[in-house]
Each structure stands twice: as structure tokens, then as C-alpha cells.
């Protein structure tokens, strides 16, 4: 396996000495220095993932808004802001992070079904580029807030195109039964209503059909339905400056074969051109596909616990650090930090964390040659891991490193107990 990049993880490889590397850094050495659980991200992998989109949109009028919920650590935001990205945000907290990282508010789009008046006010004050409005009720509240501030809020309406993204039900968002967006049939009437309100300025239209999408067809279908709507909205005299196609492109977790961002967009742009929308301003909101396979989580094996039905490999990372298996039965590859010597005996384990729940598993039925005290890497941990982590069981949040070539920078200190106790009051 020497020098072989891991499939889907171009910046992770085993070097000739058998040691797992992220770019030019030895993962085991990083874990020895910074402790575990430890998230290690590759700057090169993030920028390469972004470059695929930038290549896809070269010479088009397009804005890439990184869906920061995937990984909202400040240094990651700073990296994407410097690379020219805007941001898709879903809360006042995310807005504050963008501003703290030096992001440009004018390139921010504010999505989400439950924006509060306070969040709307903060976003208007900061000057966000667009509110992606998700319901008819939200239109009235946003109009109220904007009028009370003497402002006009730029809006697009998030349409629920009712297409099946063919992904996990918890992360499908563009089907009729989902809470997101305005129903396709109600879209024109909703635009007419919004256009008549003094506090709103219609600037765009938007959809997002789901996440970890690995096929092209749902995107092509959603685009057709969106363009039909743009036609009818503009015929009603309401100009649409930009079309936002959301995010959702999947990554390779377990042999998944999503299209490359530039290949997918070549097809989508061909459709836009064929339908006469090639010059329109485009927006996209990718999250996972920019960061997911740029990160791994290093964990130490605490105990091996053989059993009659199952063998358990108990590690020091848990569902509070890596919530995706518990929440979505998600698969993350788990690999050793050092290639196993020839003839090593593998055992099949459930890899589990210390949290007191049977749902606290990281991987099931994994064949590993591992001893207590050794370390493992959980792959594809750049997206929806740290950003969804918690202090459950009063466990500290892990530390994070960003690797750039042979240099690793600490971008988040491990939680201290003082961090965890801050803000709590005894009776
Ligand atoms: N735009 C909107 C409005 C979204 O709701 C999302 C994700 C995105 C963009 C970015 O989607 P992406 O490119 O990352 O697929 N925690 C789940 C994923 C939840 C996705 C929520 N919305 C997971 O770990 O699989």
C-alpha cells in the first residue's frame, strides 16, 4: 500500500515506511503530540475540492457559497473566505462565525426554516446578500422586520421541487413530505405576494434537494423544474437575478461513486445553456463535498473486549465526536495508522466509543489487526462531525489540526473542563 492514496482521499496516503500521512505529516506523530480524539484536515484537499467547482464554473457568473454547517471551524471558514467563497448560513451563530473569520457578508445567503426576528435583524444589519425564504409566514415576518429598520431585504424563495434525491431519509429535503421550502405549486403565488411587499426585494430563486447525492438525475430533474418556475415567475413580471441550486453532492464514504463537481456541472450548465439561462447568475451551496474527505479523526484503542456474539474494539472517540453512525447508520472507513505486517491476524470488531449508549458505535463488523494503545483513523470525518459534536457524557470536544504540506497548525484547542463548566451556575 506504500504511497497509495486511499480511494476518494487524495491527500491521505501510506508512505513507504507504512505510516499513514495527511499530506506530508505523519498522522501517528500528530496524535502523539496533540492527543486523541484528534481531527486532522488537509488544506490541499479542501482547496482541491473547491477547485473542481471553480473549474466547473470557469467563465460563468457564479458564486460558490460554502454551506458552513458541514464544518464551521473558524480557520476552515477563513480558508474558504480567502479563496473567494461566500457562505450559506442557517443561524445568527453561523453569521457571527463568518464575520469573525473575515468573510464578506454580501456573499452570505441565509437559509433555514426557522429564522428568528433577532437573526433577521442581525443579518440585515450585517448586509447579507440574500435571505432564502422557506415559507409564506416567513415572508411576512421578514417584511415586518425590514420595514421596521427602513430596509429592503433581498430574498429568494426556496422551492421544494418534489424530486427524490435517493439518499438517506433524514437528509432528503426536496420531497413533498419535508419541512423545507415552498411547495412547487405555491411558488408563483408566493413570489407575487413577496413582490408586492415594501420591505422585500426579490433577487433570486433557490432549491436544495438533499445531501450525499451520488446520482446526476435528481439534479437534472430539479433544474428542469426550477427553470419552468423561473419562466412563469418572469412572465408574471418579476425578474429573477440569480438561480441557486443548493448543495448536496455526495462523497465517497464506502465505494460511493458521486460525479465529480466539474463533470456534474458541465451537464447542468449544458442544460442551462440549452434552455437559454446560460448567462444567469448562478449560486450553489456545497458543504460536504468541499470538506468531507479532507478530514479524518484519529482515535486510540482503549480496550479490546472479545465476546461470544461480537468482539468490541473500544476507542476514545465516541458518538459525541462522530455522531453520523449513531444518527444515520452512516459508514466511515476505519484504517490503521501503520500498514499491518504481512501475516497479521485480523479480527472482526464493532468499533465503539465510551459513551453509555448502545447507539455509540463508529463502525460495525470491521476487520482489524489492532492492539490496545494503538491508534486508528476514522476517514471522511471533515464534514458533519466536529460541527455536530457535543459534550455528551461531559466529554471534551476534540482538538483540530489543519495540515498544509509538512506543517500542521492547531486550529481548535481541545476543550478544557473550564470550557465545559463556563456559564453554568450552582444554586
Ligand atoms: N444548503 C442547504 C439549504 C442545506 O440544508 C444543506 C445541508 C446544504 C446546502 C449543504 O448540503 P451538502 O452539500 O453538505 O450535502 N448532517 C447530515 C447532513 C445534513 C445536511 C443538511 N443540509 C449528515 O451528516 O449526513
GROMACS .gro file of C-alpha atoms and ligand atoms in nm:
model
  452
    1UNK     CA    1   0.000   0.000   0.000
    2UNK     CA    2   0.303   0.229   0.006
    3UNK     CA    3   0.242   0.568  -0.147
    4UNK     CA    4  -0.109   0.461  -0.232
    5UNK     CA    5  -0.364   0.733  -0.176
    6UNK     CA    6  -0.678   0.595  -0.021
    7UNK     CA    7  -0.967   0.584  -0.270
    8UNK     CA    8  -1.160   0.910  -0.252
    9UNK     CA    9  -0.897   1.061  -0.021
   10UNK     CA   10  -0.629   1.201  -0.249
   11UNK     CA   11  -0.445   1.378   0.035
   12UNK     CA   12  -0.431   1.073   0.264
   13UNK     CA   13  -0.175   0.802   0.189
   14UNK     CA   14   0.051   0.538   0.337
   15UNK     CA   15   0.416   0.631   0.281
   16UNK     CA   16   0.691   0.377   0.204
   17UNK     CA   17   0.751   0.329   0.577
   18UNK     CA   18   0.389   0.214   0.615
   19UNK     CA   19   0.283   0.523   0.810
   20UNK     CA   20  -0.044   0.696   0.731
   21UNK     CA   21   0.009   1.055   0.618
   22UNK     CA   22  -0.214   1.355   0.565
   23UNK     CA   23  -0.020   1.549   0.304
   24UNK     CA   24   0.338   1.530   0.435
   25UNK     CA   25   0.255   1.486   0.802
   26UNK     CA   26   0.267   1.151   0.982
   27UNK     CA   27  -0.069   1.107   1.148
   28UNK     CA   28   0.066   0.900   1.439
   29UNK     CA   29   0.319   1.170   1.526
   30UNK     CA   30   0.044   1.433   1.525
   31UNK     CA   31  -0.168   1.219   1.758
   32UNK     CA   32   0.131   1.164   1.990
   33UNK     CA   33   0.182   1.541   2.007
   34UNK     CA   34  -0.178   1.661   2.032
   35UNK     CA   35  -0.359   1.364   2.187
   36UNK     CA   36  -0.676   1.189   2.074
   37UNK     CA   37  -0.950   1.211   1.961
   38UNK     CA   38  -0.799   1.447   1.706
   39UNK     CA   39  -0.939   1.581   1.382
   40UNK     CA   40  -0.679   1.630   1.109
   41UNK     CA   41  -0.775   1.820   0.796
   42UNK     CA   42  -0.586   1.868   0.472
   43UNK     CA   43  -0.582   2.222   0.341
   44UNK     CA   44  -0.482   2.089  -0.001
   45UNK     CA   45  -0.783   1.857  -0.012
   46UNK     CA   46  -1.023   2.140   0.073
   47UNK     CA   47  -0.877   2.368  -0.190
   48UNK     CA   48  -0.872   2.085  -0.448
   49UNK     CA   49  -1.240   2.013  -0.382
   50UNK     CA   50  -1.317   2.382  -0.423
   51UNK     CA   51  -1.107   2.394  -0.741
   52UNK     CA   52  -1.330   2.129  -0.902
   53UNK     CA   53  -1.629   2.361  -0.860
   54UNK     CA   54  -1.429   2.666  -0.968
   55UNK     CA   55  -1.321   2.478  -1.279
   56UNK     CA   56  -1.680   2.375  -1.346
   57UNK     CA   57  -1.792   2.739  -1.329
   58UNK     CA   58  -1.494   2.899  -1.503
   59UNK     CA   59  -1.614   3.187  -1.724
   60UNK     CA   60  -1.964   3.177  -1.572
   61UNK     CA   61  -2.121   3.432  -1.345
   62UNK     CA   62  -2.132   3.210  -1.039
   63UNK     CA   63  -2.092   3.239  -0.662
   64UNK     CA   64  -1.995   2.939  -0.453
   65UNK     CA   65  -2.142   2.971  -0.104
   66UNK     CA   66  -1.984   2.711   0.124
   67UNK     CA   67  -2.259   2.551   0.338
   68UNK     CA   68  -2.068   2.603   0.659
   69UNK     CA   69  -2.283   2.373   0.870
   70UNK     CA   70  -2.063   2.095   0.729
   71UNK     CA   71  -1.761   2.230   0.916
   72UNK     CA   72  -1.784   2.570   1.077
   73UNK     CA   73  -1.444   2.588   1.245
   74UNK     CA   74  -1.308   2.940   1.207
   75UNK     CA   75  -0.987   2.851   1.024
   76UNK     CA   76  -1.183   2.644   0.772
   77UNK     CA   77  -1.413   2.939   0.708
   78UNK     CA   78  -1.113   3.168   0.678
   79UNK     CA   79  -0.959   2.936   0.418
   80UNK     CA   80  -1.275   2.938   0.206
   81UNK     CA   81  -1.328   3.314   0.250
   82UNK     CA   82  -0.973   3.379   0.127
   83UNK     CA   83  -1.039   3.150  -0.170
   84UNK     CA   84  -1.331   3.374  -0.269
   85UNK     CA   85  -1.623   3.176  -0.131
   86UNK     CA   86  -1.941   3.316   0.009
   87UNK     CA   87  -2.128   3.121   0.274
   88UNK     CA   88  -2.464   2.953   0.315
   89UNK     CA   89  -2.567   3.012   0.676
   90UNK     CA   90  -2.863   2.889   0.880
   91UNK     CA   91  -2.836   3.083   1.207
   92UNK     CA   92  -2.718   3.402   1.370
   93UNK     CA   93  -2.436   3.197   1.520
   94UNK     CA   94  -2.315   3.097   1.175
   95UNK     CA   95  -2.330   3.462   1.064
   96UNK     CA   96  -2.115   3.562   1.362
   97UNK     CA   97  -1.863   3.293   1.269
   98UNK     CA   98  -1.844   3.412   0.908
   99UNK     CA   99  -1.779   3.768   1.024
  100UNK     CA  100  -1.522   3.650   1.281
  101UNK     CA  101  -1.340   3.459   1.007
  102UNK     CA  102  -1.326   3.764   0.779
  103UNK     CA  103  -1.600   3.652   0.538
  104UNK     CA  104  -1.788   3.903   0.325
  105UNK     CA  105  -2.149   3.947   0.442
  106UNK     CA  106  -2.256   4.049   0.092
  107UNK     CA  107  -2.166   3.696  -0.022
  108UNK     CA  108  -2.376   3.533   0.251
  109UNK     CA  109  -2.707   3.364   0.185
  110UNK     CA  110  -2.926   3.294   0.486
  111UNK     CA  111  -3.123   2.967   0.461
  112UNK     CA  112  -3.334   2.783   0.717
  113UNK     CA  113  -3.699   2.726   0.804
  114UNK     CA  114  -3.694   2.893   1.145
  115UNK     CA  115  -3.518   3.228   1.130
  116UNK     CA  116  -3.600   3.443   1.433
  117UNK     CA  117  -3.668   3.816   1.417
  118UNK     CA  118  -3.343   3.878   1.600
  119UNK     CA  119  -3.149   3.673   1.345
  120UNK     CA  120  -3.321   3.858   1.061
  121UNK     CA  121  -3.229   4.193   1.213
  122UNK     CA  122  -2.865   4.090   1.263
  123UNK     CA  123  -2.844   3.965   0.906
  124UNK     CA  124  -2.995   4.285   0.766
  125UNK     CA  125  -2.756   4.494   0.974
  126UNK     CA  126  -2.460   4.291   0.851
  127UNK     CA  127  -2.584   4.330   0.492
  128UNK     CA  128  -2.623   3.966   0.387
  129UNK     CA  129  -2.664   3.911   0.014
  130UNK     CA  130  -2.986   3.712   0.021
  131UNK     CA  131  -3.241   3.554   0.252
  132UNK     CA  132  -3.357   3.217   0.125
  133UNK     CA  133  -3.714   3.235   0.250
  134UNK     CA  134  -3.871   2.900   0.327
  135UNK     CA  135  -4.241   2.971   0.392
  136UNK     CA  136  -4.521   3.216   0.331
  137UNK     CA  137  -4.532   3.301   0.701
  138UNK     CA  138  -4.162   3.388   0.699
  139UNK     CA  139  -4.221   3.635   0.416
  140UNK     CA  140  -4.449   3.844   0.634
  141UNK     CA  141  -4.217   3.840   0.933
  142UNK     CA  142  -3.910   3.932   0.724
  143UNK     CA  143  -4.106   4.212   0.559
  144UNK     CA  144  -4.206   4.345   0.903
  145UNK     CA  145  -3.851   4.338   1.033
  146UNK     CA  146  -3.711   4.504   0.721
  147UNK     CA  147  -3.977   4.778   0.719
  148UNK     CA  148  -3.915   4.848   1.089
  149UNK     CA  149  -3.546   4.903   1.003
  150UNK     CA  150  -3.619   5.111   0.693
  151UNK     CA  151  -3.453   4.843   0.478
  152UNK     CA  152  -3.543   4.617   0.190
  153UNK     CA  153  -3.445   4.254   0.245
  154UNK     CA  154  -3.308   4.080  -0.066
  155UNK     CA  155  -3.485   3.746  -0.097
  156UNK     CA  156  -3.512   3.432  -0.295
  157UNK     CA  157  -3.779   3.175  -0.225
  158UNK     CA  158  -3.667   2.824  -0.155
  159UNK     CA  159  -3.873   2.597  -0.375
  160UNK     CA  160  -3.944   2.240  -0.284
  161UNK     CA  161  -3.920   2.081  -0.630
  162UNK     CA  162  -4.055   1.744  -0.512
  163UNK     CA  163  -3.776   1.531  -0.659
  164UNK     CA  164  -3.629   1.228  -0.485
  165UNK     CA  165  -3.255   1.273  -0.423
  166UNK     CA  166  -3.228   0.897  -0.348
  167UNK     CA  167  -3.038   0.944  -0.025
  168UNK     CA  168  -3.098   0.876   0.347
  169UNK     CA  169  -3.449   0.994   0.450
  170UNK     CA  170  -3.308   1.221   0.725
  171UNK     CA  171  -3.107   1.415   0.467
  172UNK     CA  172  -3.365   1.431   0.184
  173UNK     CA  173  -3.504   1.780   0.176
  174UNK     CA  174  -3.679   1.832  -0.156
  175UNK     CA  175  -3.973   1.596  -0.124
  176UNK     CA  176  -4.331   1.696  -0.051
  177UNK     CA  177  -4.327   1.548   0.298
  178UNK     CA  178  -4.022   1.754   0.404
  179UNK     CA  179  -4.040   2.072   0.614
  180UNK     CA  180  -3.825   2.268   0.368
  181UNK     CA  181  -3.917   2.525   0.109
  182UNK     CA  182  -4.239   2.640  -0.054
  183UNK     CA  183  -4.437   2.380  -0.250
  184UNK     CA  184  -4.377   2.394  -0.624
  185UNK     CA  185  -4.746   2.471  -0.690
  186UNK     CA  186  -4.745   2.764  -0.444
  187UNK     CA  187  -4.425   2.921  -0.574
  188UNK     CA  188  -4.568   3.170  -0.827
  189UNK     CA  189  -4.835   3.296  -0.588
  190UNK     CA  190  -4.573   3.332  -0.314
  191UNK     CA  191  -4.346   3.535  -0.543
  192UNK     CA  192  -4.637   3.761  -0.636
  193UNK     CA  193  -4.709   3.818  -0.272
  194UNK     CA  194  -4.344   3.888  -0.186
  195UNK     CA  195  -4.301   4.126  -0.480
  196UNK     CA  196  -4.588   4.338  -0.353
  197UNK     CA  197  -4.437   4.390  -0.005
  198UNK     CA  198  -4.245   4.712   0.065
  199UNK     CA  199  -3.972   4.551   0.279
  200UNK     CA  200  -3.869   4.282   0.032
  201UNK     CA  201  -3.670   4.283  -0.291
  202UNK     CA  202  -3.693   3.964  -0.496
  203UNK     CA  203  -3.345   3.877  -0.625
  204UNK     CA  204  -3.344   3.503  -0.682
  205UNK     CA  205  -3.487   3.156  -0.657
  206UNK     CA  206  -3.340   2.867  -0.468
  207UNK     CA  207  -3.367   2.494  -0.402
  208UNK     CA  208  -3.173   2.229  -0.214
  209UNK     CA  209  -3.295   1.875  -0.258
  210UNK     CA  210  -3.087   1.677  -0.013
  211UNK     CA  211  -2.742   1.568   0.086
  212UNK     CA  212  -2.496   1.288  -0.003
  213UNK     CA  213  -2.648   1.269  -0.351
  214UNK     CA  214  -2.448   1.036  -0.573
  215UNK     CA  215  -2.655   1.049  -0.894
  216UNK     CA  216  -2.693   1.318  -1.156
  217UNK     CA  217  -3.057   1.262  -1.239
  218UNK     CA  218  -3.209   1.428  -0.931
  219UNK     CA  219  -3.010   1.744  -1.005
  220UNK     CA  220  -3.111   1.748  -1.371
  221UNK     CA  221  -3.477   1.693  -1.280
  222UNK     CA  222  -3.472   1.962  -1.012
  223UNK     CA  223  -3.309   2.204  -1.254
  224UNK     CA  224  -3.582   2.149  -1.512
  225UNK     CA  225  -3.850   2.213  -1.255
  226UNK     CA  226  -3.673   2.525  -1.130
  227UNK     CA  227  -3.629   2.668  -1.479
  228UNK     CA  228  -4.000   2.610  -1.553
  229UNK     CA  229  -4.074   2.818  -1.246
  230UNK     CA  230  -3.831   3.094  -1.342
  231UNK     CA  231  -4.009   3.115  -1.678
  232UNK     CA  232  -4.350   3.154  -1.517
  233UNK     CA  233  -4.232   3.398  -1.246
  234UNK     CA  234  -4.065   3.621  -1.503
  235UNK     CA  235  -4.371   3.603  -1.729
  236UNK     CA  236  -4.562   3.742  -1.432
  237UNK     CA  237  -4.325   4.042  -1.440
  238UNK     CA  238  -4.094   3.952  -1.153
  239UNK     CA  239  -3.727   3.938  -1.263
  240UNK     CA  240  -3.506   3.667  -1.113
  241UNK     CA  241  -3.141   3.774  -1.100
  242UNK     CA  242  -2.988   3.456  -0.969
  243UNK     CA  243  -3.070   3.087  -0.951
  244UNK     CA  244  -2.936   2.895  -0.652
  245UNK     CA  245  -2.918   2.516  -0.688
  246UNK     CA  246  -2.822   2.439  -0.329
  247UNK     CA  247  -2.564   2.180  -0.232
  248UNK     CA  248  -2.588   1.809  -0.176
  249UNK     CA  249  -2.319   1.647  -0.389
  250UNK     CA  250  -2.204   1.329  -0.218
  251UNK     CA  251  -1.858   1.195  -0.138
  252UNK     CA  252  -1.701   0.851  -0.136
  253UNK     CA  253  -1.756   0.702   0.209
  254UNK     CA  254  -1.776   0.336   0.117
  255UNK     CA  255  -1.719   0.288  -0.252
  256UNK     CA  256  -1.978   0.554  -0.339
  257UNK     CA  257  -1.922   0.699  -0.684
  258UNK     CA  258  -2.065   1.051  -0.697
  259UNK     CA  259  -1.992   1.251  -1.010
  260UNK     CA  260  -1.702   1.496  -0.988
  261UNK     CA  261  -1.823   1.852  -0.927
  262UNK     CA  262  -1.690   1.980  -1.261
  263UNK     CA  263  -1.839   1.685  -1.456
  264UNK     CA  264  -2.179   1.728  -1.290
  265UNK     CA  265  -2.177   2.099  -1.358
  266UNK     CA  266  -2.076   2.051  -1.721
  267UNK     CA  267  -2.403   1.861  -1.764
  268UNK     CA  268  -2.608   2.109  -1.565
  269UNK     CA  269  -2.458   2.406  -1.749
  270UNK     CA  270  -2.536   2.238  -2.081
  271UNK     CA  271  -2.898   2.218  -1.974
  272UNK     CA  272  -2.897   2.582  -1.861
  273UNK     CA  273  -2.750   2.685  -2.196
  274UNK     CA  274  -2.999   2.475  -2.390
  275UNK     CA  275  -3.283   2.642  -2.204
  276UNK     CA  276  -3.144   2.992  -2.255
  277UNK     CA  277  -3.032   3.056  -1.895
  278UNK     CA  278  -2.657   3.031  -1.957
  279UNK     CA  279  -2.584   3.395  -1.868
  280UNK     CA  280  -2.790   3.398  -1.550
  281UNK     CA  281  -2.606   3.447  -1.219
  282UNK     CA  282  -2.572   3.107  -1.051
  283UNK     CA  283  -2.526   3.022  -0.687
  284UNK     CA  284  -2.450   2.689  -0.525
  285UNK     CA  285  -2.427   2.582  -0.162
  286UNK     CA  286  -2.191   2.284  -0.137
  287UNK     CA  287  -2.092   2.164   0.210
  288UNK     CA  288  -1.988   1.801   0.245
  289UNK     CA  289  -1.820   1.777  -0.095
  290UNK     CA  290  -1.578   2.059  -0.002
  291UNK     CA  291  -1.463   1.924   0.333
  292UNK     CA  292  -1.584   1.567   0.396
  293UNK     CA  293  -1.294   1.373   0.257
  294UNK     CA  294  -1.042   1.638   0.358
  295UNK     CA  295  -1.053   1.524   0.719
  296UNK     CA  296  -1.002   1.223   0.941
  297UNK     CA  297  -1.040   1.162   1.312
  298UNK     CA  298  -0.760   0.986   1.499
  299UNK     CA  299  -0.863   0.773   1.793
  300UNK     CA  300  -0.677   0.547   2.034
  301UNK     CA  301  -0.782   0.191   2.108
  302UNK     CA  302  -0.854   0.172   2.481
  303UNK     CA  303  -0.964  -0.189   2.520
  304UNK     CA  304  -1.029  -0.500   2.314
  305UNK     CA  305  -1.326  -0.686   2.450
  306UNK     CA  306  -1.389  -1.026   2.292
  307UNK     CA  307  -1.741  -1.162   2.323
  308UNK     CA  308  -1.948  -1.463   2.228
  309UNK     CA  309  -2.152  -1.277   1.968
  310UNK     CA  310  -1.937  -0.974   1.899
  311UNK     CA  311  -1.587  -0.852   1.959
  312UNK     CA  312  -1.564  -0.490   2.061
  313UNK     CA  313  -1.283  -0.252   1.990
  314UNK     CA  314  -1.338   0.031   2.238
  315UNK     CA  315  -1.181   0.356   2.126
  316UNK     CA  316  -1.153   0.702   2.279
  317UNK     CA  317  -1.367   0.875   2.013
  318UNK     CA  318  -1.742   0.844   2.052
  319UNK     CA  319  -2.079   0.949   1.919
  320UNK     CA  320  -2.025   1.293   2.067
  321UNK     CA  321  -1.726   1.337   1.831
  322UNK     CA  322  -1.854   1.132   1.536
  323UNK     CA  323  -2.235   1.140   1.551
  324UNK     CA  324  -2.309   1.023   1.196
  325UNK     CA  325  -2.308   0.644   1.255
  326UNK     CA  326  -2.546   0.678   1.552
  327UNK     CA  327  -2.773   0.925   1.373
  328UNK     CA  328  -2.784   0.792   1.018
  329UNK     CA  329  -2.626   0.447   1.041
  330UNK     CA  330  -2.356   0.614   0.833
  331UNK     CA  331  -2.043   0.430   0.724
  332UNK     CA  332  -1.699   0.576   0.788
  333UNK     CA  333  -1.393   0.376   0.685
  334UNK     CA  334  -1.162   0.295   0.979
  335UNK     CA  335  -0.797   0.232   0.897
  336UNK     CA  336  -0.479   0.167   1.094
  337UNK     CA  337  -0.213   0.438   1.119
  338UNK     CA  338   0.051   0.187   1.014
  339UNK     CA  339   0.005  -0.081   0.748
  340UNK     CA  340  -0.021  -0.421   0.916
  341UNK     CA  341   0.282  -0.651   0.890
  342UNK     CA  342   0.239  -0.939   0.644
  343UNK     CA  343   0.056  -1.229   0.805
  344UNK     CA  344  -0.101  -1.018   1.082
  345UNK     CA  345  -0.416  -1.176   1.221
  346UNK     CA  346  -0.730  -0.973   1.167
  347UNK     CA  347  -1.029  -0.992   1.396
  348UNK     CA  348  -1.377  -0.862   1.322
  349UNK     CA  349  -1.480  -0.592   1.568
  350UNK     CA  350  -1.754  -0.345   1.630
  351UNK     CA  351  -1.561  -0.024   1.688
  352UNK     CA  352  -1.740   0.160   1.968
  353UNK     CA  353  -1.688   0.463   2.190
  354UNK     CA  354  -1.702   0.506   2.567
  355UNK     CA  355  -2.045   0.677   2.572
  356UNK     CA  356  -2.307   0.491   2.773
  357UNK     CA  357  -2.541   0.403   2.487
  358UNK     CA  358  -2.557   0.101   2.258
  359UNK     CA  359  -2.602   0.353   1.977
  360UNK     CA  360  -2.248   0.472   2.038
  361UNK     CA  361  -2.074   0.287   1.759
  362UNK     CA  362  -1.832   0.417   1.499
  363UNK     CA  363  -1.814   0.113   1.272
  364UNK     CA  364  -1.966  -0.233   1.269
  365UNK     CA  365  -1.804  -0.562   1.168
  366UNK     CA  366  -1.466  -0.415   1.082
  367UNK     CA  367  -1.176  -0.646   1.021
  368UNK     CA  368  -0.871  -0.505   1.200
  369UNK     CA  369  -0.533  -0.619   1.328
  370UNK     CA  370  -0.510  -0.390   1.628
  371UNK     CA  371  -0.393  -0.381   1.990
  372UNK     CA  372  -0.490  -0.164   2.284
  373UNK     CA  373  -0.278   0.151   2.282
  374UNK     CA  374  -0.260   0.166   1.902
  375UNK     CA  375  -0.438   0.433   1.706
  376UNK     CA  376  -0.688   0.421   1.422
  377UNK     CA  377  -0.810   0.681   1.175
  378UNK     CA  378  -1.179   0.729   1.102
  379UNK     CA  379  -1.195   0.862   0.747
  380UNK     CA  380  -1.434   1.107   0.577
  381UNK     CA  381  -1.458   1.299   0.903
  382UNK     CA  382  -1.421   1.652   0.765
  383UNK     CA  383  -1.795   1.714   0.728
  384UNK     CA  384  -2.075   1.695   0.984
  385UNK     CA  385  -1.850   1.560   1.259
  386UNK     CA  386  -1.691   1.843   1.458
  387UNK     CA  387  -1.976   2.075   1.360
  388UNK     CA  388  -2.227   1.825   1.503
  389UNK     CA  389  -2.017   1.724   1.803
  390UNK     CA  390  -2.138   1.771   2.158
  391UNK     CA  391  -2.021   1.743   2.516
  392UNK     CA  392  -2.249   1.446   2.588
  393UNK     CA  393  -2.125   1.242   2.884
  394UNK     CA  394  -1.930   1.559   2.973
  395UNK     CA  395  -1.670   1.463   2.718
  396UNK     CA  396  -1.444   1.741   2.595
  397UNK     CA  397  -1.471   1.840   2.229
  398UNK     CA  398  -1.169   1.718   2.035
  399UNK     CA  399  -0.880   1.926   1.902
  400UNK     CA  400  -0.848   2.007   1.532
  401UNK     CA  401  -0.541   2.047   1.311
  402UNK     CA  402  -0.511   2.185   0.960
  403UNK     CA  403  -0.224   2.034   0.764
  404UNK     CA  404  -0.053   2.230   0.489
  405UNK     CA  405   0.225   2.024   0.331
  406UNK     CA  406   0.460   1.927   0.612
  407UNK     CA  407   0.315   2.174   0.860
  408UNK     CA  408   0.025   2.109   1.098
  409UNK     CA  409  -0.147   2.406   1.262
  410UNK     CA  410  -0.366   2.371   1.568
  411UNK     CA  411  -0.697   2.535   1.472
  412UNK     CA  412  -0.901   2.432   1.777
  413UNK     CA  413  -0.773   2.351   2.122
  414UNK     CA  414  -0.919   2.052   2.296
  415UNK     CA  415  -1.194   2.160   2.538
  416UNK     CA  416  -1.077   2.206   2.892
  417UNK     CA  417  -1.303   2.131   3.186
  418UNK     CA  418  -1.322   2.509   3.241
  419UNK     CA  419  -1.463   2.542   2.887
  420UNK     CA  420  -1.730   2.290   2.972
  421UNK     CA  421  -1.827   2.449   3.302
  422UNK     CA  422  -1.833   2.807   3.172
  423UNK     CA  423  -2.176   2.964   3.201
  424UNK     CA  424  -2.314   2.713   3.449
  425UNK     CA  425  -2.436   2.835   3.787
  426UNK     CA  426  -2.467   2.646   4.112
  427UNK     CA  427  -2.781   2.704   4.316
  428LIG     N1  428  -2.788   2.416   0.155
  428LIG     C1  429  -2.886   2.386   0.244
  428LIG     C2  430  -3.003   2.473   0.250
  428LIG     C3  431  -2.872   2.276   0.328
  428LIG     O1  432  -2.969   2.248   0.413
  428LIG     C4  433  -2.756   2.195   0.321
  428LIG     C5  434  -2.740   2.079   0.408
  428LIG     C6  435  -2.657   2.230   0.228
  428LIG     C7  436  -2.677   2.340   0.146
  428LIG     C8  437  -2.530   2.155   0.213
  428LIG     O2  438  -2.550   2.022   0.174
  428LIG     P1  439  -2.423   1.930   0.143
  428LIG     O3  440  -2.353   1.987   0.023
  428LIG     O4  441  -2.335   1.930   0.261
  428LIG     O5  442  -2.481   1.797   0.117
  428LIG     N2  443  -2.577   1.603   0.896
  428LIG     C9  444  -2.608   1.531   0.774
  428LIG    C10  445  -2.622   1.622   0.656
  428LIG    C11  446  -2.726   1.729   0.675
  428LIG    C12  447  -2.735   1.824   0.560
  428LIG    C13  448  -2.820   1.940   0.593
  428LIG     N3  449  -2.829   2.041   0.492
  428LIG    C14  450  -2.501   1.425   0.753
  428LIG     O6  451  -2.409   1.417   0.833
  428LIG     O7  452  -2.509   1.348   0.658
   0.00000   0.00000   0.00000
